[in-house]
PDB file of C-alpha atoms in Angstrom:
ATOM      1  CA  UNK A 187      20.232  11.888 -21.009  1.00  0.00           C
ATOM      2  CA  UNK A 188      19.102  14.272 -18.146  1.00  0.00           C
ATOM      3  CA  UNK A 189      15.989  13.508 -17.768  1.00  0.00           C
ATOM      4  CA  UNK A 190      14.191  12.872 -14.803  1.00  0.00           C
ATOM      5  CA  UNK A 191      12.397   9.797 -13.309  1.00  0.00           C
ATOM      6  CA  UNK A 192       9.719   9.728 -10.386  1.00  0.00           C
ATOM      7  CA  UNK A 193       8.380   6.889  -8.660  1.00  0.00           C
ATOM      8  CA  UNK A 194       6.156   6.235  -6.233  1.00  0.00           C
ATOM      9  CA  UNK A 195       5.020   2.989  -4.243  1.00  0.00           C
ATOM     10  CA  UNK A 196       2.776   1.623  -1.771  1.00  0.00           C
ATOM     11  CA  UNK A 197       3.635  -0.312   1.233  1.00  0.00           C
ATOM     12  CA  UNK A 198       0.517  -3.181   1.434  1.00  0.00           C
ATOM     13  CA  UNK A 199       1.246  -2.901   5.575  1.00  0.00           C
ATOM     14  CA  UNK A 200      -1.508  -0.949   7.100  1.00  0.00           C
ATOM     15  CA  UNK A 201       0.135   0.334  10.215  1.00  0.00           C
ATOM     16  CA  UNK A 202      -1.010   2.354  13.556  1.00  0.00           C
ATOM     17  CA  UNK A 203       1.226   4.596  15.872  1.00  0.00           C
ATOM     18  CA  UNK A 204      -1.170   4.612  18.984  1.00  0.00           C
ATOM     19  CA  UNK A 205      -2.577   1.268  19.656  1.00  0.00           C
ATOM     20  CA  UNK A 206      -5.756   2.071  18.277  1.00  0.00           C
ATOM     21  CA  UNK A 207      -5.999  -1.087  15.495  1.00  0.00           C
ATOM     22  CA  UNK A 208      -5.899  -4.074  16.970  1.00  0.00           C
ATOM     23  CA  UNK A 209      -3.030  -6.245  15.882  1.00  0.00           C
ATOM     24  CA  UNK A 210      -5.927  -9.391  15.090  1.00  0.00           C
ATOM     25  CA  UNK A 211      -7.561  -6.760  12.766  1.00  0.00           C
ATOM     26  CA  UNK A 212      -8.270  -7.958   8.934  1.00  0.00           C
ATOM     27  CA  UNK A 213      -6.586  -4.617   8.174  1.00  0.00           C
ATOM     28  CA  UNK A 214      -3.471  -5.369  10.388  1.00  0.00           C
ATOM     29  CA  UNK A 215      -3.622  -9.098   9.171  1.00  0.00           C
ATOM     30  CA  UNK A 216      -3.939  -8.291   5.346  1.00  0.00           C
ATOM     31  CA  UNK A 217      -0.333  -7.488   4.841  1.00  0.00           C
ATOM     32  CA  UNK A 218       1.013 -11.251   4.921  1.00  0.00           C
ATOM     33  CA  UNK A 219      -2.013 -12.711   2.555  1.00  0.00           C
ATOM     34  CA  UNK A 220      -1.377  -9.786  -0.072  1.00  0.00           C
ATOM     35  CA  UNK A 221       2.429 -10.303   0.182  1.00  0.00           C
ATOM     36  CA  UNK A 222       2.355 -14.143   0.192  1.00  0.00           C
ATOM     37  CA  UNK A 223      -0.068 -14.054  -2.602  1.00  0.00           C
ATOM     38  CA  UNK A 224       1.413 -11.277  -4.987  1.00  0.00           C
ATOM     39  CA  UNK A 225       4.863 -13.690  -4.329  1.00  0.00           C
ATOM     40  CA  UNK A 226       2.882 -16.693  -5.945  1.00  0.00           C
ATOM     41  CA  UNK A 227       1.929 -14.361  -8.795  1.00  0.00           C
ATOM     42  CA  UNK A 228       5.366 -13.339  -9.681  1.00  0.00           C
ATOM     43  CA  UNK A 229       4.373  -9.601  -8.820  1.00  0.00           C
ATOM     44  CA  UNK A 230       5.887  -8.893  -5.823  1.00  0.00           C
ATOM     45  CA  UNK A 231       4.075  -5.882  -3.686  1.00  0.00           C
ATOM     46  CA  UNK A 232       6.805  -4.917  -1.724  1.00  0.00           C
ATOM     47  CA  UNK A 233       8.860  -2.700  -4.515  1.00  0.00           C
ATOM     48  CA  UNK A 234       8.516   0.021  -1.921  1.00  0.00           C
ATOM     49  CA  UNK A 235      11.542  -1.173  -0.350  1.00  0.00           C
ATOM     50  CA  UNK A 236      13.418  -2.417  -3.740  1.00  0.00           C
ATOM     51  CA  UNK A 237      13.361   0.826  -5.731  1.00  0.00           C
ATOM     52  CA  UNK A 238      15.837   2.964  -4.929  1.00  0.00           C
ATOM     53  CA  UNK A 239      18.523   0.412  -5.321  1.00  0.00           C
ATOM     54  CA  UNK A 240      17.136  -0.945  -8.540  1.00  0.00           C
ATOM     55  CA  UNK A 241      17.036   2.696  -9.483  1.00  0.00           C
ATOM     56  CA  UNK A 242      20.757   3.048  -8.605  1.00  0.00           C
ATOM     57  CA  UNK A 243      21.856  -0.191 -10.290  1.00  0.00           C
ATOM     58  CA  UNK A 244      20.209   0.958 -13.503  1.00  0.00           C
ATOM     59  CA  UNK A 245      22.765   3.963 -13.196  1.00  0.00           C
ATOM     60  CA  UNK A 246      20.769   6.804 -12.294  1.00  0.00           C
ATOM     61  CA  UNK A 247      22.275   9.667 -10.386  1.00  0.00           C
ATOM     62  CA  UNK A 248      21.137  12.168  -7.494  1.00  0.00           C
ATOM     63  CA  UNK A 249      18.805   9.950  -6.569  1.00  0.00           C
ATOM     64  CA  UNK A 250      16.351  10.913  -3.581  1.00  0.00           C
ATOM     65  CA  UNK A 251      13.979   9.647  -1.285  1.00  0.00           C
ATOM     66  CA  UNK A 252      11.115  10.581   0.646  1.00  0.00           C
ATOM     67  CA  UNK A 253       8.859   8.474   2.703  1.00  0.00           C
ATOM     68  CA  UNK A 254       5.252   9.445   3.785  1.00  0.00           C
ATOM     69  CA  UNK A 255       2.602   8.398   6.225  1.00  0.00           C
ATOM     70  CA  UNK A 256      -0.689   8.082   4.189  1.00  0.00           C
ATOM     71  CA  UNK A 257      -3.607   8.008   6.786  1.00  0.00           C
ATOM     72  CA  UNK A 258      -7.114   5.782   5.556  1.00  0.00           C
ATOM     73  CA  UNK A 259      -9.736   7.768   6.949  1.00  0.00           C
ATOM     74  CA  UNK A 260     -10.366  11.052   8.480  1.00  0.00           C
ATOM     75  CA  UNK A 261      -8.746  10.521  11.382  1.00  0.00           C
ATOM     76  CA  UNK A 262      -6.133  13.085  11.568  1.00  0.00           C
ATOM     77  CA  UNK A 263      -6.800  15.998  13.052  1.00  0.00           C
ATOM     78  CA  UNK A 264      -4.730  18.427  10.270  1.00  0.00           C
ATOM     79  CA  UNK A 265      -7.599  19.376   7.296  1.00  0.00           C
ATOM     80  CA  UNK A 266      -4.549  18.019   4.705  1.00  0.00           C
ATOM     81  CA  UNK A 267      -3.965  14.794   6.227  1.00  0.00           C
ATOM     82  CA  UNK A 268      -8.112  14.378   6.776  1.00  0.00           C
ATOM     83  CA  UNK A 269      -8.488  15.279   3.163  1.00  0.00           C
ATOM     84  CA  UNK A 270      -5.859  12.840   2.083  1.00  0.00           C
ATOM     85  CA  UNK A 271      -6.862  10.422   4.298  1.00  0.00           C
ATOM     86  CA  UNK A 272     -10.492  10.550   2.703  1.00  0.00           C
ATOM     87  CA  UNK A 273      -8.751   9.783  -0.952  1.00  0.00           C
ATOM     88  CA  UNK A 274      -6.999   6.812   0.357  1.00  0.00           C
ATOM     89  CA  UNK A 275     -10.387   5.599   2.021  1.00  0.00           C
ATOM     90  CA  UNK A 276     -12.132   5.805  -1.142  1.00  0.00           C
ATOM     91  CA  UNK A 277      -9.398   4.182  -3.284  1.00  0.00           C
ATOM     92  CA  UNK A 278      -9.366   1.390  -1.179  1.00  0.00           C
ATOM     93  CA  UNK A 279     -13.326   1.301  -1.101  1.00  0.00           C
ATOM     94  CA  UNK A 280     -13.572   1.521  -4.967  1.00  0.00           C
ATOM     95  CA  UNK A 281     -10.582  -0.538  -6.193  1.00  0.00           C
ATOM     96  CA  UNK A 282      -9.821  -2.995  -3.966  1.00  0.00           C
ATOM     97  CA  UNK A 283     -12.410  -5.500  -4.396  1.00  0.00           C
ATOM     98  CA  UNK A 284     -11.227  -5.840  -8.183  1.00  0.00           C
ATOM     99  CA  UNK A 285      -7.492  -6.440  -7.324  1.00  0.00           C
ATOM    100  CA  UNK A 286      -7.962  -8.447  -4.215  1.00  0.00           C
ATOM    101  CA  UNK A 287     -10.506 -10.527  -5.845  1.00  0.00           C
ATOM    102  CA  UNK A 288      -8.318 -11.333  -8.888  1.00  0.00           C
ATOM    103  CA  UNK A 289      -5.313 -11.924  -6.515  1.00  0.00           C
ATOM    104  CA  UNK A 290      -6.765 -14.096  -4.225  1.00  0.00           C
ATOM    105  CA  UNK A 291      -8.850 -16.328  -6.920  1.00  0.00           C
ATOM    106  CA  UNK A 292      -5.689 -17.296  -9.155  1.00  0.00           C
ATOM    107  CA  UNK A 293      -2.499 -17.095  -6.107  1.00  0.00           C
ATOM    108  CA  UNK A 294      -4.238 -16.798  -3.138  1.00  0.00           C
ATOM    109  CA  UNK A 295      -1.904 -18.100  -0.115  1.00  0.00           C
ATOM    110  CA  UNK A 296      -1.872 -20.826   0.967  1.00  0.00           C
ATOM    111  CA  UNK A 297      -3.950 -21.873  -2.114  1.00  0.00           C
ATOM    112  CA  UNK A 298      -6.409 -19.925  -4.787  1.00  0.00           C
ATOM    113  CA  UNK A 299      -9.730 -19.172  -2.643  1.00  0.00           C
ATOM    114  CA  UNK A 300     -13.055 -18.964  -3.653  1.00  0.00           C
ATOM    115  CA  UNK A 301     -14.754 -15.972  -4.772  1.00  0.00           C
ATOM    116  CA  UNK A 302     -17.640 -16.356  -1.666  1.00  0.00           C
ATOM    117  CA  UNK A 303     -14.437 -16.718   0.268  1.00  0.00           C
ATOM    118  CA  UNK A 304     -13.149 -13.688  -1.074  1.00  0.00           C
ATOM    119  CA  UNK A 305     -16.602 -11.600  -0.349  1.00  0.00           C
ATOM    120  CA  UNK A 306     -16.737 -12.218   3.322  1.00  0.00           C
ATOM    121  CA  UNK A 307     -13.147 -11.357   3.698  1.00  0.00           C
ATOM    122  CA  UNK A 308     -13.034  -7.955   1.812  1.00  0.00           C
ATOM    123  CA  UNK A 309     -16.438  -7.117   3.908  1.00  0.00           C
ATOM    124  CA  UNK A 310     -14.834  -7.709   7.212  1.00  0.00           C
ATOM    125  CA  UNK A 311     -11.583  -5.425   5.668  1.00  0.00           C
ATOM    126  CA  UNK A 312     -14.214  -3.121   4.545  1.00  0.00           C
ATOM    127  CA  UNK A 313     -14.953  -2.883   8.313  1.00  0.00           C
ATOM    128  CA  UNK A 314     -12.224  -2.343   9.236  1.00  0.00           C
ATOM    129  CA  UNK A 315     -11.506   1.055   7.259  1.00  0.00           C
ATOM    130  CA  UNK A 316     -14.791   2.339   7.861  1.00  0.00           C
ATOM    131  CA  UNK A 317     -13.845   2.093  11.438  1.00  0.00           C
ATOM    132  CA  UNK A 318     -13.153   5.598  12.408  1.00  0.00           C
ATOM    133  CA  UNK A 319     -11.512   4.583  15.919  1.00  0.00           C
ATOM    134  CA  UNK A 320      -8.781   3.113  13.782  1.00  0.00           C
ATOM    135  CA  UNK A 321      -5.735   5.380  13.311  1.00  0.00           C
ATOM    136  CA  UNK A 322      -4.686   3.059  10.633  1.00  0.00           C
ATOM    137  CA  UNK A 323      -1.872   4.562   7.262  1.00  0.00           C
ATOM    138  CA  UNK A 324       0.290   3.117   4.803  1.00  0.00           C
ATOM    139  CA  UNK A 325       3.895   4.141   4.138  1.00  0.00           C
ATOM    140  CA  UNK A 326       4.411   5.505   0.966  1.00  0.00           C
ATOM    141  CA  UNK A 327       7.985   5.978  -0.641  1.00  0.00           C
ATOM    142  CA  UNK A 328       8.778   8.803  -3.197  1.00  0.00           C
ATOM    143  CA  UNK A 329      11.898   8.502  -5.404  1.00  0.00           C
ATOM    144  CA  UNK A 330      13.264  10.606  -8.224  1.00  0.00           C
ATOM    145  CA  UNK A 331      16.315  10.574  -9.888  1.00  0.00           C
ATOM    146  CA  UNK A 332      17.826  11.755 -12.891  1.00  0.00           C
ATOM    147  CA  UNK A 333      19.864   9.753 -16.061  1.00  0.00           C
ATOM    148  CA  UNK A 334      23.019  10.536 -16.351  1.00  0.00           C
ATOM    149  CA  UNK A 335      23.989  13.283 -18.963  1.00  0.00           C
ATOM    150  CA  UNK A 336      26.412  11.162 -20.596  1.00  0.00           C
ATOM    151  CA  UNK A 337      23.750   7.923 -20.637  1.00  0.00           C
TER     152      UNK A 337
END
C-alpha cells in the first residue's frame, strides 16, 4: 500500500513532423506489419495507448502521464535530443533484427514469412534509419501511479 508504479511504453509508429520521411518508407510502413503481426501473436504492441486505463481499473490512484517524442538519429539540433536520438538508433540497430525476425517467422501478417524474406526487409528498414535526411521519432508514454494506502 503506497507504493509507487512506473511504466513506460513504446509506440511501434515511426512518425515525422516536417515531411522529411516519405510516407512509402519501410520505416513509415513498418507500423501496420508489427501491429498486425504482434495481434496474431497474442502480444499486442500498442499498450502505449492501453495503460493508463488498465492502470486505473486495477485501482491505482494519482495517476499521471507524460508523453515524449523520441527522435532515431541525430537529427535534432538540441545536444540532448541528438544524444538520445543516437541511443534509440543503436537500439533499433542492435535489437531489432532478433525481435522482428522472431515476430515475423512464427505471426508474420498476412502469413509467417521466411527468414530470407525477413533479411531483405530489415536491410531496407535498416536504410531507412541510417538515413540522416529522415526526421523520423517514436512517441513514448510515461505513467506512474501510486496503490492506494488502504489496498
Amino acid at each position: 500500500p503506497g507504493g509507487w508504479i512506473e511504466l513506460l511504453e513504446q509506440d511501434p509508429q515511426h512518425c515525422c513532423d516536417d515531411g522529411t520521411m516519405p510516407a512509402d518508407s519501410f520505416l513509415a510502413k513498418n507500423h501496420k506489419l508489427m501491429v498486425d503481426s504482434g495481434n496474431n501473436a497474442s502480444r499486442p504492441l500498442t499498450m502505449i495507448y492501453d495503460m493508463q486505463r488498465m492502470v486505473e481499473e486495477t485501482g491505482f490512484v494519482n495517476v499521471h502521464k507524460i508523453d515524449y517524442k523520441f527522435p532515431i538519429g541525430e537529427w535534432p539540433k538540441l545536444q540532448v535530443y541528438k544524444d538520445a536520438g543516437r541511443v534509440a538508433l543503436n537500439q533499433m540497430k542492435n535489437g531489432m533484427e532478433g525481435w522482428i525476425l522472431w515476430l515475423l517467422t512464427m505471426y508474420g501478417s498476412p502469413k509467417p514469412w521466411s527468414v530470407e524474406e525477413v533479411q531483405v526487409y530489415l536491410a531496407k528498414v535498416r536504410d531507412d534509419i541510417n538515413n540522416r535526411k529522415y526526421h523520423a521519432y517514436s512517441s513514448v508514454r510515461r505513467i506512474w501511479a501510486r496503490k492506494p494506502l488502504n489496498a
